JSON list of C-alpha atoms in Angstrom, two decimals:
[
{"chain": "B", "resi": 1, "resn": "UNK", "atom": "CA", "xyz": [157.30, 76.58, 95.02]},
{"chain": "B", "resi": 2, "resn": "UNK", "atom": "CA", "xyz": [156.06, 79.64, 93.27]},
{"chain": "B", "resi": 3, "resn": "UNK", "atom": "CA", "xyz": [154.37, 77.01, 90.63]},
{"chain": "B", "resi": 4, "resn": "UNK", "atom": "CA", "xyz": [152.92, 75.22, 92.98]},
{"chain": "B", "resi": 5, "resn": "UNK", "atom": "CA", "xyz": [151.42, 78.08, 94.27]},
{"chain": "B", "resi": 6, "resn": "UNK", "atom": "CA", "xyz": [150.09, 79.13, 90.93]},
{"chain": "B", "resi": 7, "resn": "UNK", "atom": "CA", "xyz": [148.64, 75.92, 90.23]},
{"chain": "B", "resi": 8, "resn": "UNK", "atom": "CA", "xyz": [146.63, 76.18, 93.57]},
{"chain": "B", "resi": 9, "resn": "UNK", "atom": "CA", "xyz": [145.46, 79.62, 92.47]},
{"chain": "B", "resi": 10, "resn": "UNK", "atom": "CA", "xyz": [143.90, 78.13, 89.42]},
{"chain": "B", "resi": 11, "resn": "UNK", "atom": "CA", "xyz": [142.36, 75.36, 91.20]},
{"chain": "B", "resi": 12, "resn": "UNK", "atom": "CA", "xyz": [140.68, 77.90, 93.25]},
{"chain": "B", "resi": 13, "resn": "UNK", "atom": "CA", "xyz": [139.43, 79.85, 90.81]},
{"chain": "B", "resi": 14, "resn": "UNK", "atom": "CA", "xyz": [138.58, 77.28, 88.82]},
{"chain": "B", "resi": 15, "resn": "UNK", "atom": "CA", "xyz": [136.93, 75.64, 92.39]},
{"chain": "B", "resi": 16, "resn": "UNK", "atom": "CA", "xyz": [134.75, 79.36, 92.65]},
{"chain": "B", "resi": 17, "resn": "UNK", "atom": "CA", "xyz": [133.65, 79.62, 89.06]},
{"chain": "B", "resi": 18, "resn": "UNK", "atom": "CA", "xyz": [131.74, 75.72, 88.88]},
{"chain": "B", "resi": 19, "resn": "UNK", "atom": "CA", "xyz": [130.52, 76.70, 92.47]},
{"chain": "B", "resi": 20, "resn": "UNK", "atom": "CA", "xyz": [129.01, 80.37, 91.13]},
{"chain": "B", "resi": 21, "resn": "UNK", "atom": "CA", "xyz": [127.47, 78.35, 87.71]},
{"chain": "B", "resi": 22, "resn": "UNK", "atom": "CA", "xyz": [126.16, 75.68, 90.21]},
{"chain": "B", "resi": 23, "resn": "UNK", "atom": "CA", "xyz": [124.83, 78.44, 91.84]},
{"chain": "B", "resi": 24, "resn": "UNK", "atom": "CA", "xyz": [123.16, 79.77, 89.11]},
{"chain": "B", "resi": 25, "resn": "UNK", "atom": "CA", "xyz": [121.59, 77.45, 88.01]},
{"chain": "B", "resi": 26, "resn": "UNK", "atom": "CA", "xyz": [120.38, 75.81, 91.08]},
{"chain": "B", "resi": 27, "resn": "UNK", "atom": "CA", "xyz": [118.82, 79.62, 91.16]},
{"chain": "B", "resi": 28, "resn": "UNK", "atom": "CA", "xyz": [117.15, 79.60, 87.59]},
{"chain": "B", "resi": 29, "resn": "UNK", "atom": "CA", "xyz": [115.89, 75.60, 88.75]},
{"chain": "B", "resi": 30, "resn": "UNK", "atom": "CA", "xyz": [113.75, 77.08, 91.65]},
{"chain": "B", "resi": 31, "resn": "UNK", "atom": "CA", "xyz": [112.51, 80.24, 90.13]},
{"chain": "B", "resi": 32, "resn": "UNK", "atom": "CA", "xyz": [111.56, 78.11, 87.32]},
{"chain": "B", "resi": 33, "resn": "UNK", "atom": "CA", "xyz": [109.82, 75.85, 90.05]},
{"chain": "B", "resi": 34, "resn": "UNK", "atom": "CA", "xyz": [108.71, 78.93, 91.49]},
{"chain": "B", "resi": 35, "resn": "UNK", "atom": "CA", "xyz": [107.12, 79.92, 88.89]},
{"chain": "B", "resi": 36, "resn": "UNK", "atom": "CA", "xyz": [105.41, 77.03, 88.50]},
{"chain": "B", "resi": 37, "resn": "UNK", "atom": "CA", "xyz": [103.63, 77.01, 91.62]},
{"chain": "B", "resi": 38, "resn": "UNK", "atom": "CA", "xyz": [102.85, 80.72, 90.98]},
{"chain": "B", "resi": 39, "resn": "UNK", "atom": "CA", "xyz": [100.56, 79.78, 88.14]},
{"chain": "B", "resi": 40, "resn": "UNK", "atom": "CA", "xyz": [98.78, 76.87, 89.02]},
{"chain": "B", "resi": 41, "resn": "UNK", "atom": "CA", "xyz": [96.54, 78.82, 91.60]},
{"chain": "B", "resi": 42, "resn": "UNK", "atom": "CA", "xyz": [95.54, 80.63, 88.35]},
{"chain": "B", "resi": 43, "resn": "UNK", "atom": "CA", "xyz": [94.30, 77.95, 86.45]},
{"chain": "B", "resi": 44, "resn": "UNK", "atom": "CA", "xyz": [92.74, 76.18, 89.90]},
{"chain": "B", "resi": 45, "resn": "UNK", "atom": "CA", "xyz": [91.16, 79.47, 91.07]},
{"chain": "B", "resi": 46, "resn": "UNK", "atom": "CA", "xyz": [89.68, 80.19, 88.15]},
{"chain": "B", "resi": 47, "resn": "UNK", "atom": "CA", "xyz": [88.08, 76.56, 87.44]},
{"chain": "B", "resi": 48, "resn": "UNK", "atom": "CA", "xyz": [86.57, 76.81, 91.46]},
{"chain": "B", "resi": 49, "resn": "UNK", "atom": "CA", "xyz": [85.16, 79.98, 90.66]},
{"chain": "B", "resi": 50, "resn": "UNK", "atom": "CA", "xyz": [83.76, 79.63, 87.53]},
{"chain": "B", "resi": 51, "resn": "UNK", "atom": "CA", "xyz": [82.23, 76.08, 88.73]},
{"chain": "B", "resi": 52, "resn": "UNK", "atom": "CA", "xyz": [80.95, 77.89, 91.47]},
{"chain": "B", "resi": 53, "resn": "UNK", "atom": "CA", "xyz": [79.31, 80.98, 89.58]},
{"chain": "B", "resi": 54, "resn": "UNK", "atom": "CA", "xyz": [77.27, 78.48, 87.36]},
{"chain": "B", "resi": 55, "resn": "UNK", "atom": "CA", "xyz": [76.33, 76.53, 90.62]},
{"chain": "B", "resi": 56, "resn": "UNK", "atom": "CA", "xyz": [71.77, 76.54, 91.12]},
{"chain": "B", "resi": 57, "resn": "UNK", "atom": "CA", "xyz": [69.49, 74.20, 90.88]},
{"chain": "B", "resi": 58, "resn": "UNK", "atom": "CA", "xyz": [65.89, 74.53, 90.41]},
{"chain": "B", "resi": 59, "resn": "UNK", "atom": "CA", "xyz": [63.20, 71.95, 91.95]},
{"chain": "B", "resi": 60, "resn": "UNK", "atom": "CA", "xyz": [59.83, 71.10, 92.97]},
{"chain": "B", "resi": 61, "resn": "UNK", "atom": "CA", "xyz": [61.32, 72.07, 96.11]},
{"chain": "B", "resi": 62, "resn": "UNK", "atom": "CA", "xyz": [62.76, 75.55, 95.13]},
{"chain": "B", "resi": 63, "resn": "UNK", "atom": "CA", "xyz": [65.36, 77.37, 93.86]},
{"chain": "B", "resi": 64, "resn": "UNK", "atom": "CA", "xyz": [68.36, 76.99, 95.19]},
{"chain": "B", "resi": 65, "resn": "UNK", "atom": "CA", "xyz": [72.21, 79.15, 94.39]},
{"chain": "B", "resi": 66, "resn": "UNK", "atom": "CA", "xyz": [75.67, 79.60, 95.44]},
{"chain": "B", "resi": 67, "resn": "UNK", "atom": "CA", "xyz": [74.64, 83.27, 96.04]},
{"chain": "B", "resi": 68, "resn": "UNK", "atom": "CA", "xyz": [71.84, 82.18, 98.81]},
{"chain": "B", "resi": 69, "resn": "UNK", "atom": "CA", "xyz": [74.77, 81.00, 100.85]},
{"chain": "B", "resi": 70, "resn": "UNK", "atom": "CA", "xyz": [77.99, 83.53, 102.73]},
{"chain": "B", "resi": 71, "resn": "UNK", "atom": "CA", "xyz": [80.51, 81.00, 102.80]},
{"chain": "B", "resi": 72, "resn": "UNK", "atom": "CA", "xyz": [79.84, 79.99, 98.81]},
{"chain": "B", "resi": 73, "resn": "UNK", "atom": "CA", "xyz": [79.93, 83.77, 98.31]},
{"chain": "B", "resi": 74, "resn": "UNK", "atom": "CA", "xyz": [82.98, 84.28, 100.20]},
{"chain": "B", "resi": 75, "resn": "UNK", "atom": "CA", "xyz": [84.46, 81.12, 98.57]},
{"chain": "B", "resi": 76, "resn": "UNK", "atom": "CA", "xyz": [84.14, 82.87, 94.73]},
{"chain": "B", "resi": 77, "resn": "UNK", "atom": "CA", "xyz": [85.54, 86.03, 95.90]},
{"chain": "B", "resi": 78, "resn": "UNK", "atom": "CA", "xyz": [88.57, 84.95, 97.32]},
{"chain": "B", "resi": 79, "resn": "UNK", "atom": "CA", "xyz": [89.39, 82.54, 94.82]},
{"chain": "B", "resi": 80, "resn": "UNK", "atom": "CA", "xyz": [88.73, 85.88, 92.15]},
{"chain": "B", "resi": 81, "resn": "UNK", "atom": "CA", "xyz": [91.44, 87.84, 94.88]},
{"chain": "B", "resi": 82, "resn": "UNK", "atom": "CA", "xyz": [94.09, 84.85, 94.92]},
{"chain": "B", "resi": 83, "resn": "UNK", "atom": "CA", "xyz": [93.92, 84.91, 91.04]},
{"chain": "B", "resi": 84, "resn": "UNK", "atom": "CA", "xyz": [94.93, 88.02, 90.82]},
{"chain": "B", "resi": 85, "resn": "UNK", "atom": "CA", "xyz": [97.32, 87.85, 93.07]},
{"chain": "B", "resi": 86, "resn": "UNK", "atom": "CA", "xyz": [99.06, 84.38, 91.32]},
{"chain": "B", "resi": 87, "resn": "UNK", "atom": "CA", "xyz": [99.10, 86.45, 88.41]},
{"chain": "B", "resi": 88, "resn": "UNK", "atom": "CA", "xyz": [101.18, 89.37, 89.67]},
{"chain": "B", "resi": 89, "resn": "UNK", "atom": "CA", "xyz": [103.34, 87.17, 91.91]},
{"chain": "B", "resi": 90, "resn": "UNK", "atom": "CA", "xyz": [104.03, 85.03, 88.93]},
{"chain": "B", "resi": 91, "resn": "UNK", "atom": "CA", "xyz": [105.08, 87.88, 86.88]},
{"chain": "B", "resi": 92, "resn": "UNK", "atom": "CA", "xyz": [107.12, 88.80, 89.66]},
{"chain": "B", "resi": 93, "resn": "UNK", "atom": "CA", "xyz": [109.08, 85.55, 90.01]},
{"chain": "B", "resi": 94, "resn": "UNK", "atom": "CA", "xyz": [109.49, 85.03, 86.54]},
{"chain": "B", "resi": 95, "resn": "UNK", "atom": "CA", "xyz": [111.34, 88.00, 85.56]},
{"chain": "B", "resi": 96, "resn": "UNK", "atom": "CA", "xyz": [114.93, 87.77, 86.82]},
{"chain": "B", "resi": 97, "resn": "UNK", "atom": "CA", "xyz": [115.74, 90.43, 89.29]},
{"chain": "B", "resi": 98, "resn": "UNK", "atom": "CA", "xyz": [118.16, 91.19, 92.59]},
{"chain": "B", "resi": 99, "resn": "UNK", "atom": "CA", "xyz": [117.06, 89.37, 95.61]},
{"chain": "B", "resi": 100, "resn": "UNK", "atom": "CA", "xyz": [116.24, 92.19, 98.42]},
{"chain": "B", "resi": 101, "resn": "UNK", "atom": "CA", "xyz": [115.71, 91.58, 102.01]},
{"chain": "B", "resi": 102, "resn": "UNK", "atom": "CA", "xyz": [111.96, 94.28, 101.42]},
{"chain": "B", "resi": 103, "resn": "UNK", "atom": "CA", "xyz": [110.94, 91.87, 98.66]},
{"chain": "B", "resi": 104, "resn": "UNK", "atom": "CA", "xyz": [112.22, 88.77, 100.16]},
{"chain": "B", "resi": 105, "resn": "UNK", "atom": "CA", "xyz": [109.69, 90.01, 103.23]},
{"chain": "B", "resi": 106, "resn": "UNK", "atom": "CA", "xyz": [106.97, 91.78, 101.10]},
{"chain": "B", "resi": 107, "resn": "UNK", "atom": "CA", "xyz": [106.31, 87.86, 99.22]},
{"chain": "B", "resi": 108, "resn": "UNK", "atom": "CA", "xyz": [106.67, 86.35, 102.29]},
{"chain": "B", "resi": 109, "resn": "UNK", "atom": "CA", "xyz": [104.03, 88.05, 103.73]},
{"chain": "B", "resi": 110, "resn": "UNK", "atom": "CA", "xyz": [101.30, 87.31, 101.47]},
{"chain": "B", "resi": 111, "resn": "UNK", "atom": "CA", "xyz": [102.13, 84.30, 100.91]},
{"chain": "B", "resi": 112, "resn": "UNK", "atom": "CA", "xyz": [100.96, 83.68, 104.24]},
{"chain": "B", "resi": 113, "resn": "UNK", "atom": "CA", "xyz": [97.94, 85.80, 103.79]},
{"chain": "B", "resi": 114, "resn": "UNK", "atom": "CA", "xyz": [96.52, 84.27, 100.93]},
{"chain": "B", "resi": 115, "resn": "UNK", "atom": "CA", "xyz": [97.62, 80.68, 101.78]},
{"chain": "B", "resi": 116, "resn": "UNK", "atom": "CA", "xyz": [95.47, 81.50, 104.72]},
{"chain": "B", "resi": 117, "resn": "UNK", "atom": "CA", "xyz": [92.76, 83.08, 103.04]},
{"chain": "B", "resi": 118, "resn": "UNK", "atom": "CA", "xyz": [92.39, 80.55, 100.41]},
{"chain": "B", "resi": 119, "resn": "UNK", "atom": "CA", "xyz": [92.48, 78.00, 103.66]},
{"chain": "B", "resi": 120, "resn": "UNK", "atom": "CA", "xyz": [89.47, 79.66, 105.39]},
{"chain": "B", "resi": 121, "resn": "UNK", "atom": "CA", "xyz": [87.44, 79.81, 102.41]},
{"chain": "B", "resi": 122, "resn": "UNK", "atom": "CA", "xyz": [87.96, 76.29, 101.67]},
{"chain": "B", "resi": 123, "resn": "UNK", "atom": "CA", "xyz": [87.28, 75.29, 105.53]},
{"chain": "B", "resi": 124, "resn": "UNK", "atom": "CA", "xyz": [84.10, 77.01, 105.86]},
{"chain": "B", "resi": 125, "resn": "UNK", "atom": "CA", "xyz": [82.36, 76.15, 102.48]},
{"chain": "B", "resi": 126, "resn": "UNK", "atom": "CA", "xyz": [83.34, 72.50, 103.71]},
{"chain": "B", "resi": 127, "resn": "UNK", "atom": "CA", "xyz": [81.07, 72.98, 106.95]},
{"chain": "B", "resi": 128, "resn": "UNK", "atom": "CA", "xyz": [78.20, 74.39, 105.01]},
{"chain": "B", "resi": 129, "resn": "UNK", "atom": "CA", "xyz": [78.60, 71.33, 102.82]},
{"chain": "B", "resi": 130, "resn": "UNK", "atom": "CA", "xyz": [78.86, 68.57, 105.76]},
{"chain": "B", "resi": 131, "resn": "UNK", "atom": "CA", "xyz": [75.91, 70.36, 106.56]},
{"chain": "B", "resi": 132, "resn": "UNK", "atom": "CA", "xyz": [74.39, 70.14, 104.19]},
{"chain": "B", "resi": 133, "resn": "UNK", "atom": "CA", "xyz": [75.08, 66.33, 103.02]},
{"chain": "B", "resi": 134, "resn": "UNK", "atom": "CA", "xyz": [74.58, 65.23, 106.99]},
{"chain": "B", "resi": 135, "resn": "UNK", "atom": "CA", "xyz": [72.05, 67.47, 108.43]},
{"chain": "B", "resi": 136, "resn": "UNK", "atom": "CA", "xyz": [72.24, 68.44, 112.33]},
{"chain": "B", "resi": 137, "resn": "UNK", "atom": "CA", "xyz": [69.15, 66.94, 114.02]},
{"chain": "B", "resi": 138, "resn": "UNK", "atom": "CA", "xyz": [70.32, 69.04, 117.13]},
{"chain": "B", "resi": 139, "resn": "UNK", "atom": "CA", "xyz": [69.33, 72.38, 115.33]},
{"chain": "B", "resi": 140, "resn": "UNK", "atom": "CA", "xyz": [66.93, 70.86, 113.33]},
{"chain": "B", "resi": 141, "resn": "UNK", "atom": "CA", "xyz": [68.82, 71.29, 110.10]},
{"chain": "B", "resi": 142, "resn": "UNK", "atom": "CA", "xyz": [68.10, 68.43, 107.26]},
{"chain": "B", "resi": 143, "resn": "UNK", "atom": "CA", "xyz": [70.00, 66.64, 104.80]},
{"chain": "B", "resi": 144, "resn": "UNK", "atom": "CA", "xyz": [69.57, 69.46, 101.72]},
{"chain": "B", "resi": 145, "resn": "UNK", "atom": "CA", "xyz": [72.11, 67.41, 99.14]},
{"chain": "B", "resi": 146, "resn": "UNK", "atom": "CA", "xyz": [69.18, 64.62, 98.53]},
{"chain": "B", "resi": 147, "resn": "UNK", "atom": "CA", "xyz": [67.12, 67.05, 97.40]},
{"chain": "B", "resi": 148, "resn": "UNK", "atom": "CA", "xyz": [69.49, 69.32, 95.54]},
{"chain": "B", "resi": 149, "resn": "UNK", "atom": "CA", "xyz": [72.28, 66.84, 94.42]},
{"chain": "B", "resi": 150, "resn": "UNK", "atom": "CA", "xyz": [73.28, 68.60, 91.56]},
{"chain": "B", "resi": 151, "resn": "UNK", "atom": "CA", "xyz": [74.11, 71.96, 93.52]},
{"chain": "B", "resi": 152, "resn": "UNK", "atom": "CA", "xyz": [75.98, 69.79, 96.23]},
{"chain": "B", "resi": 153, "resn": "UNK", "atom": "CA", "xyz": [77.79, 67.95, 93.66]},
{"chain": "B", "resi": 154, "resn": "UNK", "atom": "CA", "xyz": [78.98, 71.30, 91.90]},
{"chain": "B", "resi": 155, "resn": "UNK", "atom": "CA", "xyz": [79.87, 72.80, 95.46]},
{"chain": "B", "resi": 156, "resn": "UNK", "atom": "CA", "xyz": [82.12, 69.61, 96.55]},
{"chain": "B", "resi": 157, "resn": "UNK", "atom": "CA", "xyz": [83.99, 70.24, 92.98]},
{"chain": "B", "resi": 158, "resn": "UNK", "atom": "CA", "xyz": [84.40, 73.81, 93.48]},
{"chain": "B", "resi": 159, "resn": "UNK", "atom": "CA", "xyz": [86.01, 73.43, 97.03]},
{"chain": "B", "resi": 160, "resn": "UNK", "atom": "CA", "xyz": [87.82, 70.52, 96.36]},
{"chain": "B", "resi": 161, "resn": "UNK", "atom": "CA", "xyz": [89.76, 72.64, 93.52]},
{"chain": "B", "resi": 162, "resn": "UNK", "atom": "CA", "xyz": [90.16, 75.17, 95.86]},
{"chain": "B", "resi": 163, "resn": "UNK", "atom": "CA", "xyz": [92.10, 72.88, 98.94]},
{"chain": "B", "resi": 164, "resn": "UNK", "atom": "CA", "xyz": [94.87, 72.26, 95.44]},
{"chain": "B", "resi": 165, "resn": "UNK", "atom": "CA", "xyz": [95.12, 75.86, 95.47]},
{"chain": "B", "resi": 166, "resn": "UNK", "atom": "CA", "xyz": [95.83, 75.75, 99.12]},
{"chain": "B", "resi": 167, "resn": "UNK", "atom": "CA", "xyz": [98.47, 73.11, 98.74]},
{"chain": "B", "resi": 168, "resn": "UNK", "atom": "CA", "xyz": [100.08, 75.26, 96.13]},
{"chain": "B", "resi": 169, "resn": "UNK", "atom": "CA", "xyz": [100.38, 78.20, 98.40]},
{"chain": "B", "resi": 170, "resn": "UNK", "atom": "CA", "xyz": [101.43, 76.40, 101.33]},
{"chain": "B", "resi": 171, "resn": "UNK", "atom": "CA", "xyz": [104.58, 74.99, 99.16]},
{"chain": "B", "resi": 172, "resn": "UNK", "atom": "CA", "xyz": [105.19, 78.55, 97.57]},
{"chain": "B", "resi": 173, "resn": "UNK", "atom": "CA", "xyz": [104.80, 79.70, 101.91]},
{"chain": "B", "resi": 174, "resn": "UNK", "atom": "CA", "xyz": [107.40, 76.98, 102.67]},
{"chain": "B", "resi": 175, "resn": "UNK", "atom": "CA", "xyz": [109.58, 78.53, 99.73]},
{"chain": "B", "resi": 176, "resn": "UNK", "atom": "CA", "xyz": [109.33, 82.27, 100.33]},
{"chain": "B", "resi": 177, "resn": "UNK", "atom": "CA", "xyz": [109.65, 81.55, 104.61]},
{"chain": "B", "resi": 178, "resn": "UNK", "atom": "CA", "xyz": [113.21, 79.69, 103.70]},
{"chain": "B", "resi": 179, "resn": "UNK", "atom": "CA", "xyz": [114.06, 82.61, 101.08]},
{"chain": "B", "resi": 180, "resn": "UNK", "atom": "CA", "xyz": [113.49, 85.50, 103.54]},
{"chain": "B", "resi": 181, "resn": "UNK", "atom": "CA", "xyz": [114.98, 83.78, 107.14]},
{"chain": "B", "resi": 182, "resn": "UNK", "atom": "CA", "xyz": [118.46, 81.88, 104.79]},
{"chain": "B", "resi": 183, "resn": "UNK", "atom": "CA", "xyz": [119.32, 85.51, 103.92]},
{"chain": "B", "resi": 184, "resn": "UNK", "atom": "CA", "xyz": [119.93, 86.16, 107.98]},
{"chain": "B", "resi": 185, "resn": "UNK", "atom": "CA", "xyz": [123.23, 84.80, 109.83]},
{"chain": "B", "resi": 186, "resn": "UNK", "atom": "CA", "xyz": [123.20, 82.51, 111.90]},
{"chain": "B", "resi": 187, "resn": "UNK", "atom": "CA", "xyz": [122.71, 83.74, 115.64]},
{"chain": "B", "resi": 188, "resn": "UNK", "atom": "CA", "xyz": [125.45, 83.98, 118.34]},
{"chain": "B", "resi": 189, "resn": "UNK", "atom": "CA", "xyz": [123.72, 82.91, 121.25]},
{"chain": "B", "resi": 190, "resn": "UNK", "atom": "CA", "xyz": [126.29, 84.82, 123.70]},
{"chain": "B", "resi": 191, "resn": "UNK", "atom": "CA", "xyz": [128.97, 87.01, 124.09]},
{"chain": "B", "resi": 192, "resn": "UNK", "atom": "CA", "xyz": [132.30, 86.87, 126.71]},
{"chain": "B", "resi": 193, "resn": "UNK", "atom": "CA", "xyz": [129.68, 88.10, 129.11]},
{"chain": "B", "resi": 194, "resn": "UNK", "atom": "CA", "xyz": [126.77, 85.94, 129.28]},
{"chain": "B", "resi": 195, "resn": "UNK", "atom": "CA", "xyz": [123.87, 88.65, 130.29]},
{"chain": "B", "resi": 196, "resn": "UNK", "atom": "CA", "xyz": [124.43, 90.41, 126.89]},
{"chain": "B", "resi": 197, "resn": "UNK", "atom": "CA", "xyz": [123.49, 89.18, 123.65]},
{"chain": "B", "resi": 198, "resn": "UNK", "atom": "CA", "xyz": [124.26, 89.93, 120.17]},
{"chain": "B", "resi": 199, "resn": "UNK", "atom": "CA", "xyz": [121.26, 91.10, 117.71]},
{"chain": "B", "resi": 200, "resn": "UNK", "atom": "CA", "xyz": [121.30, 89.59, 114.38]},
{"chain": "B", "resi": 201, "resn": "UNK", "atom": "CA", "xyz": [121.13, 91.36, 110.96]},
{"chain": "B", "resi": 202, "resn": "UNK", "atom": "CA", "xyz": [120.62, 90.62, 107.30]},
{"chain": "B", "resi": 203, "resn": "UNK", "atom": "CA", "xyz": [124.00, 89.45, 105.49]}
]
C-alpha cells in the first residue's frame, strides 16, 4: 500500500513539473510572439512616415505637399508617436519580468489607444485621398490625383503601410485584453440568496 502510494506521489510530481516546463515555455513562445508584433509597428511606422515626409510634387499647376493637408499632417505625427511607443513596449515585453495585474492593465490600455489612434489616422488620410482620386461634384471638389499623381501615389503608400501597423496593434490589443481579463476568476453569478451577488477579484 504504502508503495503504491509513493509511486502515485512521483507520478504527481513528475505530472506538475512537465505541466510547469510546458508552462514555461508556452510563456517564452508568446512573449517571443509578443515581441514580434511589438516591433513591426517600428519598422512600418517609420517607412509611412518617412514616405510621407518626402511626399510634394511640383507642376504647371502648383505646388503641392503632405504639409498643405491636416489629415497627412496628423497621419506623420502619429505614426512618429506609435514608434516610439513600439519601441518602449517592445523593450518592455522582451525583458522577462513578473506578470502584475497594474502592468497587465497599464499595456492594455494603450494598446487600445494607439491601435485606435493609428486607426483614425489611417481612416481620415483615406477620405482626403478618395477625395482626392474621385472628386465630390456636390461641393464642387475635383479629381486632384490626375493632376498630381505622383503625390497621390506616395500618399496611398504611406497609408496603406500604416492600416499593417493597425493590424499589428489590433493582434497585440487582442493579446494584452486576454492577458489582463485570464488573470480574473471566473464569476459566481449568485449566492444562497439570489438578490446578492459576489464581486470578483484578481487571483
Amino acid at each position: 500500500m504504502a508503495d503504491e502510494l509513493g509511486s502515485m506521489t512521483q507520478k504527481r510530481s513528475t505530472s506538475e513539473k512537465e505541466q510547469g516546463q510546458d508552462m514555461i515555455h508556452s510563456s517564452s513562445s508568446v512573449r517571443t510572439i509578443e515581441t514580434l508584433l511589438r516591433v513591426t509597428p517600428m519598422g512600418l511606422c517609420t517607412a509611412a512616415l518617412v514616405v510621407m515626409l518626402k511626399n510634394s510634387q511640383t507642376n504647371d499647376y502648383g505646388d503641392l505637399s503632405y504639409s498643405d493637408l491636416g489629415a497627412f499632417k496628423y497621419l506623420v505625427y502619429a505614426n512618429a508617436i506609435c514608434f516610439a511607443y513600439s519601441l518602449l513596449s517592445a523593450f518592455d515585453t522582451a525583458v522577462p519580468r513578473p506578470l502584475t495585474l497594474s502592468r497587465s492593465w497599464t499595456m492594455f490600455f494603450f494598446d487600445q489607444v494607439f491601435t485606435y489612434l493609428t486607426l483614425a489616422a489611417g481612416t481620415v488620410s483615406s477620405e482626403i485621398l478618395y477625395l482626392a482620386y474621385n472628386g465630390d461634384e456636390n461641393v464642387t471638389w475635383s479629381k486632384q490625383c490626375t493632376v498630381f499623381d505622383k503625390f497621390c501615389s506616395k500618399a496611398t503608400t504611406s497609408v496603406g503601410i500604416t492600416f499593417g501597423a493597425v493590424a499589428c496593434y489590433v493582434l497585440l490589443s487582442l493579446i494584452s485584453s486576454y492577458r489582463l481579463f485570464s488573470s480574473y476568476a471566473a464569476p459566481i453569478p449568485f449566492l444562497a440568496n439570489k438578490s446578492t451577488e459576489i464581486a470578483v477579484f484578481p487571483r
